[in-house]
CSV table of C-alpha atoms in Angstrom, one decimal:
chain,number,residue,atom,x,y,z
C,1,UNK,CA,-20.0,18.0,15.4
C,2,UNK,CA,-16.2,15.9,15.8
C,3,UNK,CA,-13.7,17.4,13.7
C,4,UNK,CA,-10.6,15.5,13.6
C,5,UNK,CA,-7.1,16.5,12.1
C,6,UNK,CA,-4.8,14.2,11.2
C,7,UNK,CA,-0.6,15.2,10.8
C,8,UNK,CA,1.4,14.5,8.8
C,9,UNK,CA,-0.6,14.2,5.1
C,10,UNK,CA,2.7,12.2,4.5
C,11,UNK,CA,5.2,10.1,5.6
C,12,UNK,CA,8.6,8.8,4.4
C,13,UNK,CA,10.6,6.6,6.0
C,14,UNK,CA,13.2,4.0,5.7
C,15,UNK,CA,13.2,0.4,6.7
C,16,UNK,CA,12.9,-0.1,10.0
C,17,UNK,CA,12.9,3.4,11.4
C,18,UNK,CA,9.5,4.0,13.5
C,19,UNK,CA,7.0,6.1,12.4
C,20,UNK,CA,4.3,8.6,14.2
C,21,UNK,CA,1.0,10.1,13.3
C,22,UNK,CA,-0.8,12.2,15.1
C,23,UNK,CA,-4.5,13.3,15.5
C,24,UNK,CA,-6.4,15.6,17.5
C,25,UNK,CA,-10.8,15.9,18.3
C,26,UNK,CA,-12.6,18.6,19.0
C,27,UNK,CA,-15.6,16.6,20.8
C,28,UNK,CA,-14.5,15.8,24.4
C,29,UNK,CA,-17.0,13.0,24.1
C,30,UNK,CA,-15.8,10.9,21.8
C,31,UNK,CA,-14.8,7.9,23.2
C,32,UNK,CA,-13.3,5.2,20.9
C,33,UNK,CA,-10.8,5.6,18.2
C,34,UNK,CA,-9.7,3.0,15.7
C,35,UNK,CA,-7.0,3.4,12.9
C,36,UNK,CA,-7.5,2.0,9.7
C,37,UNK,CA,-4.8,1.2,7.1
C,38,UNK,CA,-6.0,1.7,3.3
C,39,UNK,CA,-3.9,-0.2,0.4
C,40,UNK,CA,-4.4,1.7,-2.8
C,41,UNK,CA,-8.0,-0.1,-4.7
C,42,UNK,CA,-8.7,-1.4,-1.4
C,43,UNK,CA,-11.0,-0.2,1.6
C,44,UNK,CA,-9.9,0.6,4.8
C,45,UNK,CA,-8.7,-2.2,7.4
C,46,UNK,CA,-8.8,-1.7,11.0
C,47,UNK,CA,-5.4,-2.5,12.7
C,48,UNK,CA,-6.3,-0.6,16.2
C,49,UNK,CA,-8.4,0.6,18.6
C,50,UNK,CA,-8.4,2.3,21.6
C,51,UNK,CA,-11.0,3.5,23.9
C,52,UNK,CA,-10.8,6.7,26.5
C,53,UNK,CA,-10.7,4.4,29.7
C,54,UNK,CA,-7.1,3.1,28.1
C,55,UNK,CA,-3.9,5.3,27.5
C,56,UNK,CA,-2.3,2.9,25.9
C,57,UNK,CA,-2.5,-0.4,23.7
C,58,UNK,CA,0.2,-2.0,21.6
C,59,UNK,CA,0.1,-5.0,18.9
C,60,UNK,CA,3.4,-6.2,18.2
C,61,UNK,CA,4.8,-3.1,16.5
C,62,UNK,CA,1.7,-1.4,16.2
C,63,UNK,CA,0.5,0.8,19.9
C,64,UNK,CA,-1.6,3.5,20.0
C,65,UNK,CA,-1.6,6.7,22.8
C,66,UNK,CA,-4.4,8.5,23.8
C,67,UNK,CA,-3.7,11.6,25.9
C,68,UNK,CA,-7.9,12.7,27.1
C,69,UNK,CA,-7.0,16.1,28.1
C,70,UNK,CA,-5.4,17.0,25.4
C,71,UNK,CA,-7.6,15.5,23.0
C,72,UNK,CA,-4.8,13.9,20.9
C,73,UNK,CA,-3.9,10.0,20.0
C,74,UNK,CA,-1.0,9.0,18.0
C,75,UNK,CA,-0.4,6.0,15.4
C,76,UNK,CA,3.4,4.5,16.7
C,77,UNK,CA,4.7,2.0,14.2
C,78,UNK,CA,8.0,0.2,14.8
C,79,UNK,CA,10.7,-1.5,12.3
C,80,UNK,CA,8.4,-0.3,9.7
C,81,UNK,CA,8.1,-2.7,6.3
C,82,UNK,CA,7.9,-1.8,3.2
C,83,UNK,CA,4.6,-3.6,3.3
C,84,UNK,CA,3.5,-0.9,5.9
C,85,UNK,CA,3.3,1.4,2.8
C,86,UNK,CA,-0.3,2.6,2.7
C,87,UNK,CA,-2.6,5.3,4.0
C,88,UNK,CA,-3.5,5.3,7.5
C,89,UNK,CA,-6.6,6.8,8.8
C,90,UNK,CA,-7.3,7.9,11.9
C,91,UNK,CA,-11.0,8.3,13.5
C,92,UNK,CA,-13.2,9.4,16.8
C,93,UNK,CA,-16.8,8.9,17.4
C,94,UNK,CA,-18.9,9.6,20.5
C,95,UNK,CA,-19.7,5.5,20.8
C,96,UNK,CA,-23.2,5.7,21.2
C,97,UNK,CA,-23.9,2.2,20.9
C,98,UNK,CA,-23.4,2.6,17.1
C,99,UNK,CA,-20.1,4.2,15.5
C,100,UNK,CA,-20.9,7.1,13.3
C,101,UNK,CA,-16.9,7.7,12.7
C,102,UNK,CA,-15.2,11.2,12.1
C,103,UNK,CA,-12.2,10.5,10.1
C,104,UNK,CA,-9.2,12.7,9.7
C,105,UNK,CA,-7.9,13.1,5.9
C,106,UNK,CA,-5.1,10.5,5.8
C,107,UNK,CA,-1.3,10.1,6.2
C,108,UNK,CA,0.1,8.5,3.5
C,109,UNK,CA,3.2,6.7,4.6
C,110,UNK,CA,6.2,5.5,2.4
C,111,UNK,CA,8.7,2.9,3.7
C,112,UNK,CA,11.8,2.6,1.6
C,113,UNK,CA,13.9,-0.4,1.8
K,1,UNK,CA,-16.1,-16.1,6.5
K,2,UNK,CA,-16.5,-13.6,3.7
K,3,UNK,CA,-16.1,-9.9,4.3
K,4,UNK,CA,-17.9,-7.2,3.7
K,5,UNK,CA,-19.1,-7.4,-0.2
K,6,UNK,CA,-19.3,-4.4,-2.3
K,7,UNK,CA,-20.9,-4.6,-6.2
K,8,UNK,CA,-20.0,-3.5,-8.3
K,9,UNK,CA,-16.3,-2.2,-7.9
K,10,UNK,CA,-16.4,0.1,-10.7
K,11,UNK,CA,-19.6,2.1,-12.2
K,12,UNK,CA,-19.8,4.3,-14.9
K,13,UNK,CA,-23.0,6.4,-15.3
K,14,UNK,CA,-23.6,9.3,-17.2
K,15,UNK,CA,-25.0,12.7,-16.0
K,16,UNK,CA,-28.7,12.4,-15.5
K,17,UNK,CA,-28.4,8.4,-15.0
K,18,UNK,CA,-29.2,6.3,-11.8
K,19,UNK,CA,-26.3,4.9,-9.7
K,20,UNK,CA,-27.4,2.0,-7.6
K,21,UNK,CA,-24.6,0.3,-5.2
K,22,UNK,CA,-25.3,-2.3,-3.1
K,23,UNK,CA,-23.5,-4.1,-0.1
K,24,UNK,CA,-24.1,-7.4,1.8
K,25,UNK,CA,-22.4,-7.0,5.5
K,26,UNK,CA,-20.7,-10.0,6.9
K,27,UNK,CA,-22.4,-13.0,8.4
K,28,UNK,CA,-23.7,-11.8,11.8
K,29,UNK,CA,-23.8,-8.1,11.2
K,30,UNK,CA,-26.6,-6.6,11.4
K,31,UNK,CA,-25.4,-2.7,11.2
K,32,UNK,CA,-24.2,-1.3,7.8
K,33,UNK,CA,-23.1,2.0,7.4
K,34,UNK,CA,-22.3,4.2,4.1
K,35,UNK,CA,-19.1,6.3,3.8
K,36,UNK,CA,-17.9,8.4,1.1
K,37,UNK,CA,-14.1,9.3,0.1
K,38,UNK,CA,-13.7,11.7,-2.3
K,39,UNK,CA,-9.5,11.9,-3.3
K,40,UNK,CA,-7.0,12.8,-1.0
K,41,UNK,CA,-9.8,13.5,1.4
K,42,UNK,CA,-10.8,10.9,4.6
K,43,UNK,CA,-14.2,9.2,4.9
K,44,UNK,CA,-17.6,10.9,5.5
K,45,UNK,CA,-20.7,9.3,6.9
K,46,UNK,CA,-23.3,9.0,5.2
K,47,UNK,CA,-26.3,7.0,6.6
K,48,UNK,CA,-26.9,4.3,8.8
K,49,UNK,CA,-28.9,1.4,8.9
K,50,UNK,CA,-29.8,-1.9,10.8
K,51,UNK,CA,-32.4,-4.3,8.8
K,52,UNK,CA,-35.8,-2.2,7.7
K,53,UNK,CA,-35.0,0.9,9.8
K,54,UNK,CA,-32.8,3.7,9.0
K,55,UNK,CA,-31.1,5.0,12.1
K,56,UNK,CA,-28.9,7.9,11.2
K,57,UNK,CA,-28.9,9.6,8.0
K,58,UNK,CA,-27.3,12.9,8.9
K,59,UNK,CA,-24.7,12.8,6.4
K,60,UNK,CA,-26.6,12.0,3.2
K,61,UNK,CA,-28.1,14.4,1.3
K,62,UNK,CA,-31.3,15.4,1.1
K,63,UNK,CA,-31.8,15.4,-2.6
K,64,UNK,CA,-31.2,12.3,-5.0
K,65,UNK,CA,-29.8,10.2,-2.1
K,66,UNK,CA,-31.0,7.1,-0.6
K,67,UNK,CA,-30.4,3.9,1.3
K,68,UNK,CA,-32.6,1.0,2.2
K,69,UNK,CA,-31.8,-2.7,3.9
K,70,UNK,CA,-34.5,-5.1,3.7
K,71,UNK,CA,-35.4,-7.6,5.8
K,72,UNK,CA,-33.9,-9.9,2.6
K,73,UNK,CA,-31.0,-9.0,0.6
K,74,UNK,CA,-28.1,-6.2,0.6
K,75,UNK,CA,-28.5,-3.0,1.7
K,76,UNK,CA,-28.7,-0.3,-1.7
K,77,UNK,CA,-27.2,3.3,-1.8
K,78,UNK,CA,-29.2,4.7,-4.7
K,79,UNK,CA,-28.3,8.3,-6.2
K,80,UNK,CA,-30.9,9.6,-8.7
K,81,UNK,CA,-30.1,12.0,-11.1
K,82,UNK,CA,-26.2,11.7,-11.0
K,83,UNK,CA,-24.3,14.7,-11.4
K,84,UNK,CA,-19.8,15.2,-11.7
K,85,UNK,CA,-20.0,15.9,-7.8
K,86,UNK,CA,-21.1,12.3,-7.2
K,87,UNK,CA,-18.0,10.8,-8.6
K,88,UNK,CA,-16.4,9.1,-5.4
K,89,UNK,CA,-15.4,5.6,-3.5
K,90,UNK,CA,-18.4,4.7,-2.1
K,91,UNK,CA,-17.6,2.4,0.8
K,92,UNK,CA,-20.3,0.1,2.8
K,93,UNK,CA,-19.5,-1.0,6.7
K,94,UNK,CA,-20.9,-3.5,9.0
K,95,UNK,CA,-20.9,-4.4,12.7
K,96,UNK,CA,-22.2,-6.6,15.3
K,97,UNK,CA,-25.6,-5.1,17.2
K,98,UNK,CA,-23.1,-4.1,20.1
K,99,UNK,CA,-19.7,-3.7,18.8
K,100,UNK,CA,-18.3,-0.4,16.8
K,101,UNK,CA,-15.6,-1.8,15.8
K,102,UNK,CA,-16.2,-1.6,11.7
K,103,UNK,CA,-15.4,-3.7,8.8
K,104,UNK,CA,-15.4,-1.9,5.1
K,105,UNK,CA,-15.8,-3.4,2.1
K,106,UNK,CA,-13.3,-2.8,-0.9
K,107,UNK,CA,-15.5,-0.2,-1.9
K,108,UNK,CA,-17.2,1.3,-5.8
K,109,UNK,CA,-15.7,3.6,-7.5
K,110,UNK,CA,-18.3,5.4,-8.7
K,111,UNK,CA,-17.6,7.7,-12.1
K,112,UNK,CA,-19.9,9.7,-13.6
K,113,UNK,CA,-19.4,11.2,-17.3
């Protein structure tokens, strides 16, 4: 099955630096891979997707990278808040028509003002 | 347009004891999917279901684990016979018949004594 690994576990930064995380897949065909943000007592939000027929998709300072051959995407955030504080979650699944997702373990990611 | 709804957020069973969870998708999904998150760890599937059918149930135990979505009503994770290893965030999903992008609820915190 997908196994997907997810660096760094965590993540400190200070306002308004940019921050990177990075996952890799095992399952060359997976095809769609969203990021989800987690506030603590709260479930997981999607905040982007990207699918394997794009390289690349930004929303305002959130973009996303997908590299195929490699079997890597990346989480870029820029002029991080301290409101961006949370865990982030990456996942892959094959996108069968239904979305069985394979999560990686979680960045947790500190912005200090 | 409410979200996905979880009940309850918090449940405290003893070993032995029933834990029933239920989760109504949002209006216009029909898909609803269970994840588990046990600390510091990411999300693992669980089942899958559209109304009356179970799709995918790969990642739910055999033993003392099931799910059901009926025609009427929420769809219910039920774990017989709880044991420590059950304690967890149990978190429901839903999604459109043709989309995989997925919305969680805020989850139950499942604790068992």
């Amino acid at each position: 099955g997908e196994n997907v690994e997810q660096h760094p576990s965590t993540l400190s930064v200070q306002e308004g630096d940019s921050a990177v995380i990075k996952c890799t897949y095992s399952d060359s065909a997976s095809n769609y891979f969203p990021w989800y943000k987690q506030e603590l007592g709260k479930g997981p939000q999607l905040i982007i997707d990207i699918r394997s027929n794009v390289g690349e998709k930004k929303d305002q300072r959130i973009a996303v990278t997908l590299n195929k051959t490699a079997k890597h995407f990346s989480l870029h955030i820029t002029e991080t808040q301290p409101e961006d504080s949370a865990v982030y979650f990456c996942a892959a699944s094959i996108g069968s028509g239904y979305s069985t997702l394979t999560f990686g373990k979680g960045t947790m990611l500190l912005v200090s003002p | 347009n409410a979200g996905v709804m979880q009940n309850p957020r918090h449940l405290v069973r003893r070993r032995g004891q029933e834990a029933r969870l239920r989760c109504s998708p949002m209006k216009g999904h029909s898909h609803v999917y269970w994840y588990r998150q046990l600390p510091e760890e990411g999300l693992k599937f669980m089942v899958y279901l559209q109304k009356e059918n179970i799709i995918d149930e790969s990642g739910m135990p055999k033993e003392r684990f099931s799910a059901e979505f009926p025609k009427e009503g929420p769809s219910i994770l039920r774990i017989q016979q709880v044991v420590r290893g059950d304690s967890a965030a149990y978190f429901c999903a839903s999604s459109t018949r043709t989309d995989e992008k997925l919305f969680f609820g805020s989850g139950t915190q499942l604790s068992v004594l």
